[in-house]
Structure formats: C-alpha cells, structure tokens
C-alpha cells in the first residue's frame, strides 16, 4: 500500500510530464470508460489528495473532467517517451494517456474513474485533512481522531477519513517515535499533534526520488545503512534489536476498523509498552 509520499511523487512526475499538454490519444482499459476518448483535451494539473491522484483536464469547449485513480496495493503510474517500451506487462495497463512528448501509463490501478471536476468531492470528499496538502489542518485532524477515543491509534492513523496520507509504514514509525503502542486507544495519546507532526515529517522527508532513510539512529547514522534496510526504526524489523534500546522488535497484526482486514504492526515492547490488558 503506497503512502502519501509515493502518491505525491507520482503526482509530481505526472504533472511535470503532462500539465499544459494536449492529449493526442487516451485509452481507458476498464469497461466503464472503454469508449471514453479524451484526445484534444488539455491536462491542467495533476494533484495528490491523500493517497488519491486527481488529473484535471479541460476540453476545447471548457468542459472539465477529472481522472481519479488510486494505486491501492500494486498500482503505479509511469511516464515514457512517446512510443517508449513499457517496463510493466501490457495486460496490466489500465489507462494510457499520450501527448506529443510523453506517454503516461497507469498499471494495475486499484481505482480508475472519470468524474466531472465539479464532482470531485464525490470521490475524495470523505478524506480527512491531507498531511501533505496545502491546506493541512492539524486541529481538524485531531478533532476527527478524538471523536472515537476507544479506537486503537494504529487503526485511527490509517483511517483516511481522520487524516489522509499515512500508510502502514509511517503509522508504525510514528507510533514508535511517539513511544505509543499501536494498539493503545486514541484516548491514551496525550499529544496527538506531536504524533501527527512526526508522521508529517517522515512523509515530507521522502518526497524526493525513492523512499530512503528518514531518520537518524541515536549515533547519528542513517538507520538504513546500519541495518541493511531502507531506514526504518521498527517496520519489518521483527526480532532485530530496537535502535534505541536494543530490545527485540515485535511483530503482530491489528485489525482495521471494519474488522475486515488485518495489517502488520511492528513495535518495541520496551519503548512502546502495550496498553493495559493486552500482551
Ligand atoms: Zn526500544
């Protein structure tokens, strides 16, 4: 599952390649939009909204449409020179957009739909404040989190209706850096703004190409270089020593709010004591 920073980078790359350019061809390889042709439309901008991508287009007659996509687990947008050879199998392509200077191809997209730009709220209006958005609103995000004080913080941080942009990696890392067990209820977290600020820092530190080390370990070294992993304190480091205290990192699962899905959590049992009544 991509985090907000991956989506932000994808949007920046697509915006650089497409914005201001007229489409010479479009090919939507999903039944609902298979007959839609956007040749002649101009891409105005590509913006991230949480983990959603919005490509806003304008027709010569000033009609406005938005291509809404979500990468979900496997999705990716890639930009090629015109006619360039794709690096992913053609049968996974869901959307192909061509301009005179670039081909943008969306592969294995979890969501692909086209809506009137005026109706964008119908697809992303449910999202909470966007950690990487220009209108990030910490108070509103805290209000939404506090509205369900009994929910485990690790679940609440992933719920994009509370705040948008955090995926599994950064919820684990933000909980660790805040000294909070992911299963602890929201009501146990006294300083939610500090925790959200930490998550925002982690996301912002990774807006460059490739997700890299975001934090330094206590010796001031990039964590990834020491641990042979891309710079995480706890994520996928089970059984390895905590970089702060040496205690072996633990691994477990935490069910999402609807109880329909379990996601991995990683924590240090001594830096992040479990909430009362749990292991
Ligand atoms: Zn520790």
PDB file of C-alpha atoms and ligand atoms in Angstrom:
ATOM      1  CA  UNK A   1       0.000   0.000   0.000  1.00  0.00           C
ATOM      2  CA  UNK A   2       1.620   3.252  -1.052  1.00  0.00           C
ATOM      3  CA  UNK A   3       1.906   6.042   1.437  1.00  0.00           C
ATOM      4  CA  UNK A   4       1.049   9.643   0.786  1.00  0.00           C
ATOM      5  CA  UNK A   5       4.637  10.409  -0.159  1.00  0.00           C
ATOM      6  CA  UNK A   6       4.642   7.860  -3.024  1.00  0.00           C
ATOM      7  CA  UNK A   7       1.427   9.324  -4.369  1.00  0.00           C
ATOM      8  CA  UNK A   8       2.828  12.840  -4.011  1.00  0.00           C
ATOM      9  CA  UNK A   9       5.896  11.829  -6.040  1.00  0.00           C
ATOM     10  CA  UNK A  10       3.742  10.138  -8.697  1.00  0.00           C
ATOM     11  CA  UNK A  11       1.600  13.266  -8.978  1.00  0.00           C
ATOM     12  CA  UNK A  12       4.673  15.490  -9.284  1.00  0.00           C
ATOM     13  CA  UNK A  13       6.101  13.294 -12.048  1.00  0.00           C
ATOM     14  CA  UNK A  14       2.806  13.166 -13.955  1.00  0.00           C
ATOM     15  CA  UNK A  15       2.272  16.900 -13.523  1.00  0.00           C
ATOM     16  CA  UNK A  16       5.752  17.641 -14.902  1.00  0.00           C
ATOM     17  CA  UNK A  17       5.128  15.395 -17.910  1.00  0.00           C
ATOM     18  CA  UNK A  18       1.524  16.256 -18.727  1.00  0.00           C
ATOM     19  CA  UNK A  19       0.432  19.627 -17.371  1.00  0.00           C
ATOM     20  CA  UNK A  20      -0.177  22.169 -20.088  1.00  0.00           C
ATOM     21  CA  UNK A  21      -0.118  19.487 -22.777  1.00  0.00           C
ATOM     22  CA  UNK A  22      -2.930  18.382 -25.012  1.00  0.00           C
ATOM     23  CA  UNK A  23      -3.709  14.678 -25.171  1.00  0.00           C
ATOM     24  CA  UNK A  24      -3.244  13.158 -28.609  1.00  0.00           C
ATOM     25  CA  UNK A  25      -4.854   9.895 -27.513  1.00  0.00           C
ATOM     26  CA  UNK A  26      -6.361   8.235 -24.474  1.00  0.00           C
ATOM     27  CA  UNK A  27      -7.164   4.607 -23.813  1.00  0.00           C
ATOM     28  CA  UNK A  28      -9.139   3.547 -20.749  1.00  0.00           C
ATOM     29  CA  UNK A  29      -8.906  -0.216 -20.349  1.00  0.00           C
ATOM     30  CA  UNK A  30     -11.749  -0.595 -17.875  1.00  0.00           C
ATOM     31  CA  UNK A  31     -15.268  -1.482 -19.074  1.00  0.00           C
ATOM     32  CA  UNK A  32     -16.999   1.577 -17.668  1.00  0.00           C
ATOM     33  CA  UNK A  33     -14.846   4.056 -19.562  1.00  0.00           C
ATOM     34  CA  UNK A  34     -13.714   1.918 -22.510  1.00  0.00           C
ATOM     35  CA  UNK A  35     -15.423   4.190 -25.031  1.00  0.00           C
ATOM     36  CA  UNK A  36     -14.293   7.474 -23.482  1.00  0.00           C
ATOM     37  CA  UNK A  37     -11.864   9.369 -25.718  1.00  0.00           C
ATOM     38  CA  UNK A  38     -10.071  12.434 -24.402  1.00  0.00           C
ATOM     39  CA  UNK A  39      -7.899  13.307 -27.397  1.00  0.00           C
ATOM     40  CA  UNK A  40      -7.862  17.078 -27.737  1.00  0.00           C
ATOM     41  CA  UNK A  41      -8.318  17.664 -24.012  1.00  0.00           C
ATOM     42  CA  UNK A  42      -5.599  19.530 -22.151  1.00  0.00           C
ATOM     43  CA  UNK A  43      -4.186  18.391 -18.817  1.00  0.00           C
ATOM     44  CA  UNK A  44      -4.384  21.359 -16.452  1.00  0.00           C
ATOM     45  CA  UNK A  45      -2.778  19.763 -13.427  1.00  0.00           C
ATOM     46  CA  UNK A  46      -2.155  16.539 -11.551  1.00  0.00           C
ATOM     47  CA  UNK A  47      -2.606  16.779  -7.800  1.00  0.00           C
ATOM     48  CA  UNK A  48      -2.404  14.279  -4.944  1.00  0.00           C
ATOM     49  CA  UNK A  49      -5.166  14.136  -2.376  1.00  0.00           C
ATOM     50  CA  UNK A  50      -4.136  11.775   0.413  1.00  0.00           C
ATOM     51  CA  UNK A  51      -3.426   8.566  -1.472  1.00  0.00           C
ATOM     52  CA  UNK A  52      -5.620   9.560  -4.413  1.00  0.00           C
ATOM     53  CA  UNK A  53      -4.446  11.084  -7.679  1.00  0.00           C
ATOM     54  CA  UNK A  54      -6.529  13.682  -9.472  1.00  0.00           C
ATOM     55  CA  UNK A  55      -5.718  14.583 -13.091  1.00  0.00           C
ATOM     56  CA  UNK A  56      -7.734  17.601 -14.103  1.00  0.00           C
ATOM     57  CA  UNK A  57      -8.469  18.110 -17.787  1.00  0.00           C
ATOM     58  CA  UNK A  58     -10.162  20.754 -19.893  1.00  0.00           C
ATOM     59  CA  UNK A  59     -11.772  20.351 -23.292  1.00  0.00           C
ATOM     60  CA  UNK A  60     -11.554  22.961 -26.054  1.00  0.00           C
ATOM     61  CA  UNK A  61     -15.158  23.839 -25.089  1.00  0.00           C
ATOM     62  CA  UNK A  62     -14.038  24.412 -21.475  1.00  0.00           C
ATOM     63  CA  UNK A  63     -15.714  21.304 -20.089  1.00  0.00           C
ATOM     64  CA  UNK A  64     -13.802  19.908 -17.146  1.00  0.00           C
ATOM     65  CA  UNK A  65     -13.180  16.309 -16.182  1.00  0.00           C
ATOM     66  CA  UNK A  66     -11.008  14.650 -13.557  1.00  0.00           C
ATOM     67  CA  UNK A  67      -9.346  11.274 -13.954  1.00  0.00           C
ATOM     68  CA  UNK A  68      -9.382   9.864 -10.440  1.00  0.00           C
ATOM     69  CA  UNK A  69      -7.038   6.982  -9.650  1.00  0.00           C
ATOM     70  CA  UNK A  70      -5.787   5.176  -6.589  1.00  0.00           C
ATOM     71  CA  UNK A  71      -2.740   2.919  -6.598  1.00  0.00           C
ATOM     72  CA  UNK A  72      -4.013   0.541  -3.862  1.00  0.00           C
ATOM     73  CA  UNK A  73      -1.582  -2.353  -3.419  1.00  0.00           C
ATOM     74  CA  UNK A  74       0.076  -2.860  -6.796  1.00  0.00           C
ATOM     75  CA  UNK A  75      -0.723   0.206  -8.850  1.00  0.00           C
ATOM     76  CA  UNK A  76       1.784   2.518 -10.494  1.00  0.00           C
ATOM     77  CA  UNK A  77       1.855   5.348 -12.988  1.00  0.00           C
ATOM     78  CA  UNK A  78       4.870   5.503 -15.264  1.00  0.00           C
ATOM     79  CA  UNK A  79       5.931   8.103 -17.790  1.00  0.00           C
ATOM     80  CA  UNK A  80       7.706   7.157 -21.028  1.00  0.00           C
ATOM     81  CA  UNK A  81       8.941   8.991 -24.082  1.00  0.00           C
ATOM     82  CA  UNK A  82       6.431   8.686 -26.931  1.00  0.00           C
ATOM     83  CA  UNK A  83       6.231   5.048 -28.006  1.00  0.00           C
ATOM     84  CA  UNK A  84       8.704   4.042 -25.282  1.00  0.00           C
ATOM     85  CA  UNK A  85       8.829   0.410 -24.201  1.00  0.00           C
ATOM     86  CA  UNK A  86       6.828  -0.210 -21.025  1.00  0.00           C
ATOM     87  CA  UNK A  87       8.563  -1.697 -18.010  1.00  0.00           C
ATOM     88  CA  UNK A  88       5.413  -3.488 -16.865  1.00  0.00           C
ATOM     89  CA  UNK A  89       3.282  -6.077 -18.701  1.00  0.00           C
ATOM     90  CA  UNK A  90       0.844  -4.542 -21.161  1.00  0.00           C
ATOM     91  CA  UNK A  91      -2.102  -6.537 -19.864  1.00  0.00           C
ATOM     92  CA  UNK A  92      -1.831  -4.730 -16.517  1.00  0.00           C
ATOM     93  CA  UNK A  93      -2.213  -1.301 -18.157  1.00  0.00           C
ATOM     94  CA  UNK A  94      -5.495   0.339 -17.198  1.00  0.00           C
ATOM     95  CA  UNK A  95      -5.046   3.795 -18.649  1.00  0.00           C
ATOM     96  CA  UNK A  96      -2.814   5.178 -21.399  1.00  0.00           C
ATOM     97  CA  UNK A  97      -2.550   8.923 -21.961  1.00  0.00           C
ATOM     98  CA  UNK A  98      -0.452  10.221 -24.850  1.00  0.00           C
ATOM     99  CA  UNK A  99       0.807  13.709 -25.609  1.00  0.00           C
ATOM    100  CA  UNK A 100       3.281  14.860 -28.249  1.00  0.00           C
ATOM    101  CA  UNK A 101       6.090  14.495 -25.718  1.00  0.00           C
ATOM    102  CA  UNK A 102       5.155  11.710 -23.300  1.00  0.00           C
ATOM    103  CA  UNK A 103       3.144   8.573 -22.720  1.00  0.00           C
ATOM    104  CA  UNK A 104       1.721   8.143 -19.215  1.00  0.00           C
ATOM    105  CA  UNK A 105       0.565   4.654 -18.359  1.00  0.00           C
ATOM    106  CA  UNK A 106      -1.327   3.617 -15.244  1.00  0.00           C
ATOM    107  CA  UNK A 107      -0.764  -0.041 -14.367  1.00  0.00           C
ATOM    108  CA  UNK A 108      -2.845  -2.200 -12.009  1.00  0.00           C
ATOM    109  CA  UNK A 109      -4.706   0.806 -10.655  1.00  0.00           C
ATOM    110  CA  UNK A 110      -6.964  -0.001  -7.724  1.00  0.00           C
ATOM    111  CA  UNK A 111      -9.400   2.736  -8.728  1.00  0.00           C
ATOM    112  CA  UNK A 112      -9.747   4.355 -12.135  1.00  0.00           C
ATOM    113  CA  UNK A 113     -12.702   6.541 -12.918  1.00  0.00           C
ATOM    114  CA  UNK A 114     -13.523   9.783 -14.617  1.00  0.00           C
ATOM    115  CA  UNK A 115     -15.769  12.327 -12.936  1.00  0.00           C
ATOM    116  CA  UNK A 116     -16.766  15.887 -13.620  1.00  0.00           C
ATOM    117  CA  UNK A 117     -14.216  18.090 -11.876  1.00  0.00           C
ATOM    118  CA  UNK A 118     -17.108  19.829 -10.093  1.00  0.00           C
ATOM    119  CA  UNK A 119     -17.974  16.429  -8.576  1.00  0.00           C
ATOM    120  CA  UNK A 120     -14.523  15.565  -7.199  1.00  0.00           C
ATOM    121  CA  UNK A 121     -15.950  15.675  -3.698  1.00  0.00           C
ATOM    122  CA  UNK A 122     -17.990  12.591  -4.511  1.00  0.00           C
ATOM    123  CA  UNK A 123     -14.739  10.601  -4.751  1.00  0.00           C
ATOM    124  CA  UNK A 124     -12.386  12.304  -2.279  1.00  0.00           C
ATOM    125  CA  UNK A 125     -14.742  14.415  -0.151  1.00  0.00           C
ATOM    126  CA  UNK A 126     -14.700  11.827   2.643  1.00  0.00           C
ATOM    127  CA  UNK A 127     -10.981  12.280   3.243  1.00  0.00           C
ATOM    128  CA  UNK A 128      -9.726  13.969   6.360  1.00  0.00           C
ATOM    129  CA  UNK A 129      -7.119  16.755   6.259  1.00  0.00           C
ATOM    130  CA  UNK A 130      -4.213  15.848   3.991  1.00  0.00           C
ATOM    131  CA  UNK A 131      -0.844  15.689   5.770  1.00  0.00           C
ATOM    132  CA  UNK A 132       0.899  16.747   2.559  1.00  0.00           C
ATOM    133  CA  UNK A 133      -1.845  19.054   1.330  1.00  0.00           C
ATOM    134  CA  UNK A 134      -1.536  22.834   1.112  1.00  0.00           C
ATOM    135  CA  UNK A 135      -4.498  23.094   3.486  1.00  0.00           C
ATOM    136  CA  UNK A 136      -3.282  20.663   6.171  1.00  0.00           C
ATOM    137  CA  UNK A 137      -5.421  21.258   9.250  1.00  0.00           C
ATOM    138  CA  UNK A 138      -3.982  19.683  12.373  1.00  0.00           C
ATOM    139  CA  UNK A 139      -6.846  20.793  14.617  1.00  0.00           C
ATOM    140  CA  UNK A 140      -9.464  19.258  12.369  1.00  0.00           C
ATOM    141  CA  UNK A 141      -7.484  16.001  12.157  1.00  0.00           C
ATOM    142  CA  UNK A 142      -7.216  15.888  15.960  1.00  0.00           C
ATOM    143  CA  UNK A 143     -10.930  16.565  16.289  1.00  0.00           C
ATOM    144  CA  UNK A 144     -11.681  13.641  13.998  1.00  0.00           C
ATOM    145  CA  UNK A 145      -9.284  11.324  15.839  1.00  0.00           C
ATOM    146  CA  UNK A 146     -10.653  12.324  19.262  1.00  0.00           C
ATOM    147  CA  UNK A 147     -14.224  11.633  18.088  1.00  0.00           C
ATOM    148  CA  UNK A 148     -13.560   7.891  18.543  1.00  0.00           C
ATOM    149  CA  UNK A 149     -11.308   7.713  21.627  1.00  0.00           C
ATOM    150  CA  UNK A 150     -11.634   3.935  22.031  1.00  0.00           C
ATOM    151  CA  UNK A 151     -10.188   3.088  18.600  1.00  0.00           C
ATOM    152  CA  UNK A 152      -6.563   1.859  18.616  1.00  0.00           C
ATOM    153  CA  UNK A 153      -4.302   4.698  17.490  1.00  0.00           C
ATOM    154  CA  UNK A 154      -2.668   2.411  14.909  1.00  0.00           C
ATOM    155  CA  UNK A 155      -6.079   1.888  13.317  1.00  0.00           C
ATOM    156  CA  UNK A 156      -7.143   5.526  13.586  1.00  0.00           C
ATOM    157  CA  UNK A 157      -3.993   6.771  11.849  1.00  0.00           C
ATOM    158  CA  UNK A 158      -4.668   4.531   8.839  1.00  0.00           C
ATOM    159  CA  UNK A 159      -8.287   5.635   8.544  1.00  0.00           C
ATOM    160  CA  UNK A 160      -8.110   8.191   5.748  1.00  0.00           C
ATOM    161  CA  UNK A 161     -11.344   9.795   6.974  1.00  0.00           C
ATOM    162  CA  UNK A 162      -9.428  11.061  10.008  1.00  0.00           C
ATOM    163  CA  UNK A 163      -6.364  12.312   8.181  1.00  0.00           C
ATOM    164  CA  UNK A 164      -5.107  11.433   4.729  1.00  0.00           C
ATOM    165  CA  UNK A 165      -1.695  10.213   3.691  1.00  0.00           C
ATOM    166  CA  UNK A 166      -0.489   7.695   6.282  1.00  0.00           C
ATOM    167  CA  UNK A 167       0.071   4.085   5.252  1.00  0.00           C
ATOM    168  CA  UNK A 168       1.322   1.131   7.221  1.00  0.00           C
ATOM    169  CA  UNK A 169       4.999   2.060   7.236  1.00  0.00           C
ATOM    170  CA  UNK A 170       4.551   5.510   8.702  1.00  0.00           C
ATOM    171  CA  UNK A 171       1.858   4.546  11.183  1.00  0.00           C
ATOM    172  CA  UNK A 172       4.327   2.024  12.649  1.00  0.00           C
ATOM    173  CA  UNK A 173       7.200   4.503  12.592  1.00  0.00           C
ATOM    174  CA  UNK A 174       5.144   7.386  14.000  1.00  0.00           C
ATOM    175  CA  UNK A 175       3.886   5.192  16.861  1.00  0.00           C
ATOM    176  CA  UNK A 176       7.451   4.139  17.667  1.00  0.00           C
ATOM    177  CA  UNK A 177       8.835   7.679  17.561  1.00  0.00           C
ATOM    178  CA  UNK A 178       5.986   8.769  19.844  1.00  0.00           C
ATOM    179  CA  UNK A 179       6.555   5.893  22.290  1.00  0.00           C
ATOM    180  CA  UNK A 180       2.982   4.705  21.796  1.00  0.00           C
ATOM    181  CA  UNK A 181       1.924   1.094  21.248  1.00  0.00           C
ATOM    182  CA  UNK A 182      -0.141   0.885  18.040  1.00  0.00           C
ATOM    183  CA  UNK A 183      -2.928  -0.969  19.867  1.00  0.00           C
ATOM    184  CA  UNK A 184      -3.277   1.745  22.533  1.00  0.00           C
ATOM    185  CA  UNK A 185      -6.596   3.598  22.299  1.00  0.00           C
ATOM    186  CA  UNK A 186      -6.584   7.132  20.924  1.00  0.00           C
ATOM    187  CA  UNK A 187      -7.535   8.337  24.418  1.00  0.00           C
ATOM    188  CA  UNK A 188      -4.119   7.155  25.682  1.00  0.00           C
ATOM    189  CA  UNK A 189      -2.287   9.505  23.322  1.00  0.00           C
ATOM    190  CA  UNK A 190      -1.993  12.793  25.145  1.00  0.00           C
ATOM    191  CA  UNK A 191      -0.074  14.622  22.435  1.00  0.00           C
ATOM    192  CA  UNK A 192      -1.751  13.816  19.130  1.00  0.00           C
ATOM    193  CA  UNK A 193      -0.390  16.974  17.436  1.00  0.00           C
ATOM    194  CA  UNK A 194       3.194  15.857  18.157  1.00  0.00           C
ATOM    195  CA  UNK A 195       2.460  12.407  16.762  1.00  0.00           C
ATOM    196  CA  UNK A 196       0.907  13.859  13.595  1.00  0.00           C
ATOM    197  CA  UNK A 197       3.825  16.270  13.238  1.00  0.00           C
ATOM    198  CA  UNK A 198       6.179  13.282  13.358  1.00  0.00           C
ATOM    199  CA  UNK A 199       4.205  11.461  10.660  1.00  0.00           C
ATOM    200  CA  UNK A 200       4.203  14.620   8.529  1.00  0.00           C
ATOM    201  CA  UNK A 201       7.987  14.955   8.928  1.00  0.00           C
ATOM    202  CA  UNK A 202       8.502  11.345   7.837  1.00  0.00           C
ATOM    203  CA  UNK A 203       6.323  11.843   4.768  1.00  0.00           C
ATOM    204  CA  UNK A 204       7.943  15.157   3.854  1.00  0.00           C
ATOM    205  CA  UNK A 205      11.439  13.729   4.224  1.00  0.00           C
ATOM    206  CA  UNK A 206      10.568  11.247   1.488  1.00  0.00           C
ATOM    207  CA  UNK A 207       9.228  13.487  -1.231  1.00  0.00           C
ATOM    208  CA  UNK A 208      12.449  13.093  -3.234  1.00  0.00           C
ATOM    209  CA  UNK A 209      13.006  10.114  -5.525  1.00  0.00           C
ATOM    210  CA  UNK A 210      12.853   6.708  -3.840  1.00  0.00           C
ATOM    211  CA  UNK A 211      11.933   6.088  -0.225  1.00  0.00           C
ATOM    212  CA  UNK A 212      15.089   6.338   1.809  1.00  0.00           C
ATOM    213  CA  UNK A 213      16.269   6.751   5.327  1.00  0.00           C
ATOM    214  CA  UNK A 214      14.170   9.322   7.041  1.00  0.00           C
ATOM    215  CA  UNK A 215      15.676   9.356  10.480  1.00  0.00           C
ATOM    216  CA  UNK A 216      18.997   9.084  12.163  1.00  0.00           C
ATOM    217  CA  UNK A 217      19.665   6.494  14.788  1.00  0.00           C
ATOM    218  CA  UNK A 218      20.946   7.519  18.224  1.00  0.00           C
ATOM    219  CA  UNK A 219      24.513   7.507  16.904  1.00  0.00           C
ATOM    220  CA  UNK A 220      23.548   9.969  14.198  1.00  0.00           C
ATOM    221  CA  UNK A 221      23.956   7.405  11.419  1.00  0.00           C
ATOM    222  CA  UNK A 222      21.307   6.794   8.781  1.00  0.00           C
ATOM    223  CA  UNK A 223      19.462   3.764  10.076  1.00  0.00           C
ATOM    224  CA  UNK A 224      19.247   2.028   6.708  1.00  0.00           C
ATOM    225  CA  UNK A 225      22.968   1.830   6.213  1.00  0.00           C
ATOM    226  CA  UNK A 226      23.445   0.123   9.538  1.00  0.00           C
ATOM    227  CA  UNK A 227      20.527  -2.239   9.406  1.00  0.00           C
ATOM    228  CA  UNK A 228      20.753  -3.077   5.706  1.00  0.00           C
ATOM    229  CA  UNK A 229      17.151  -1.974   5.352  1.00  0.00           C
ATOM    230  CA  UNK A 230      15.718   1.222   3.985  1.00  0.00           C
ATOM    231  CA  UNK A 231      15.897   3.244   7.111  1.00  0.00           C
ATOM    232  CA  UNK A 232      13.107   2.163   9.404  1.00  0.00           C
ATOM    233  CA  UNK A 233      13.049   2.104  13.179  1.00  0.00           C
ATOM    234  CA  UNK A 234      10.613  -0.800  13.515  1.00  0.00           C
ATOM    235  CA  UNK A 235       8.865  -1.512  10.206  1.00  0.00           C
ATOM    236  CA  UNK A 236       9.713  -5.084   9.106  1.00  0.00           C
ATOM    237  CA  UNK A 237      12.459  -5.289  11.725  1.00  0.00           C
ATOM    238  CA  UNK A 238      10.941  -8.063  13.855  1.00  0.00           C
ATOM    239  CA  UNK A 239      13.466  -9.898  16.071  1.00  0.00           C
ATOM    240  CA  UNK A 240      16.113  -7.259  15.330  1.00  0.00           C
ATOM    241  CA  UNK A 241      17.278  -5.066  18.210  1.00  0.00           C
ATOM    242  CA  UNK A 242      15.471  -1.784  18.800  1.00  0.00           C
ATOM    243  CA  UNK A 243      17.726   1.018  17.571  1.00  0.00           C
ATOM    244  CA  UNK A 244      17.047   2.965  20.758  1.00  0.00           C
ATOM    245  CA  UNK A 245      17.156   0.334  23.490  1.00  0.00           C
ATOM    246  CA  UNK A 246      18.240  -2.992  21.980  1.00  0.00           C
ATOM    247  CA  UNK A 247      15.065  -4.917  22.852  1.00  0.00           C
ATOM    248  CA  UNK A 248      13.983  -7.219  20.001  1.00  0.00           C
ATOM    249  CA  UNK A 249      11.281  -5.629  17.846  1.00  0.00           C
ATOM    250  CA  UNK A 250       7.934  -7.430  17.914  1.00  0.00           C
ATOM    251  CA  UNK A 251       5.541  -8.123  15.074  1.00  0.00           C
ATOM    252  CA  UNK A 252       1.783  -8.616  15.214  1.00  0.00           C
ATOM    253  CA  UNK A 253      -1.399  -7.704  13.443  1.00  0.00           C
ATOM    254  CA  UNK A 254      -4.036  -5.098  14.123  1.00  0.00           C
ATOM    255  CA  UNK A 255      -7.488  -5.347  12.541  1.00  0.00           C
ATOM    256  CA  UNK A 256      -8.766  -2.322  10.673  1.00  0.00           C
ATOM    257  CA  UNK A 257     -11.824  -0.528  11.959  1.00  0.00           C
ATOM    258  CA  UNK A 258     -14.328  -2.529   9.935  1.00  0.00           C
ATOM    259  CA  UNK A 259     -12.585  -5.685  11.146  1.00  0.00           C
ATOM    260  CA  UNK A 260     -12.352  -6.799   7.533  1.00  0.00           C
ATOM    261  CA  UNK A 261      -8.621  -6.564   7.146  1.00  0.00           C
ATOM    262  CA  UNK A 262      -5.600  -7.159   9.348  1.00  0.00           C
ATOM    263  CA  UNK A 263      -2.446  -5.161   8.849  1.00  0.00           C
ATOM    264  CA  UNK A 264       1.014  -5.846  10.222  1.00  0.00           C
ATOM    265  CA  UNK A 265       2.294  -3.821  13.111  1.00  0.00           C
ATOM    266  CA  UNK A 266       5.825  -3.609  14.474  1.00  0.00           C
ATOM    267  CA  UNK A 267       6.788  -2.201  17.829  1.00  0.00           C
ATOM    268  CA  UNK A 268       9.405  -2.200  20.550  1.00  0.00           C
ATOM    269  CA  UNK A 269       7.886  -3.705  23.697  1.00  0.00           C
ATOM    270  CA  UNK A 270      10.022  -1.574  25.969  1.00  0.00           C
ATOM    271  CA  UNK A 271       9.887   1.800  24.128  1.00  0.00           C
ATOM    272  CA  UNK A 272       6.177   1.255  23.409  1.00  0.00           C
ATOM    273  CA  UNK A 273       4.622  -0.534  26.398  1.00  0.00           C
ATOM    274  CA  UNK A 274       1.446  -2.391  25.447  1.00  0.00           C
ATOM    275  CA  UNK A 275      -1.819  -0.917  26.734  1.00  0.00           C
ATOM    276  CA  UNK A 276      -3.271  -2.477  29.902  1.00  0.00           C
ATOM    277  CA  UNK A 277      -4.953  -5.829  29.332  1.00  0.00           C
ATOM    278  CA  UNK A 278      -3.009  -6.785  26.216  1.00  0.00           C
ATOM    279  CA  UNK A 279       0.247  -8.511  25.532  1.00  0.00           C
TER     280      UNK A 279
HETATM  281 ZN1  LIG B   1      13.160   0.163  22.245  1.00  0.00          ZN
END
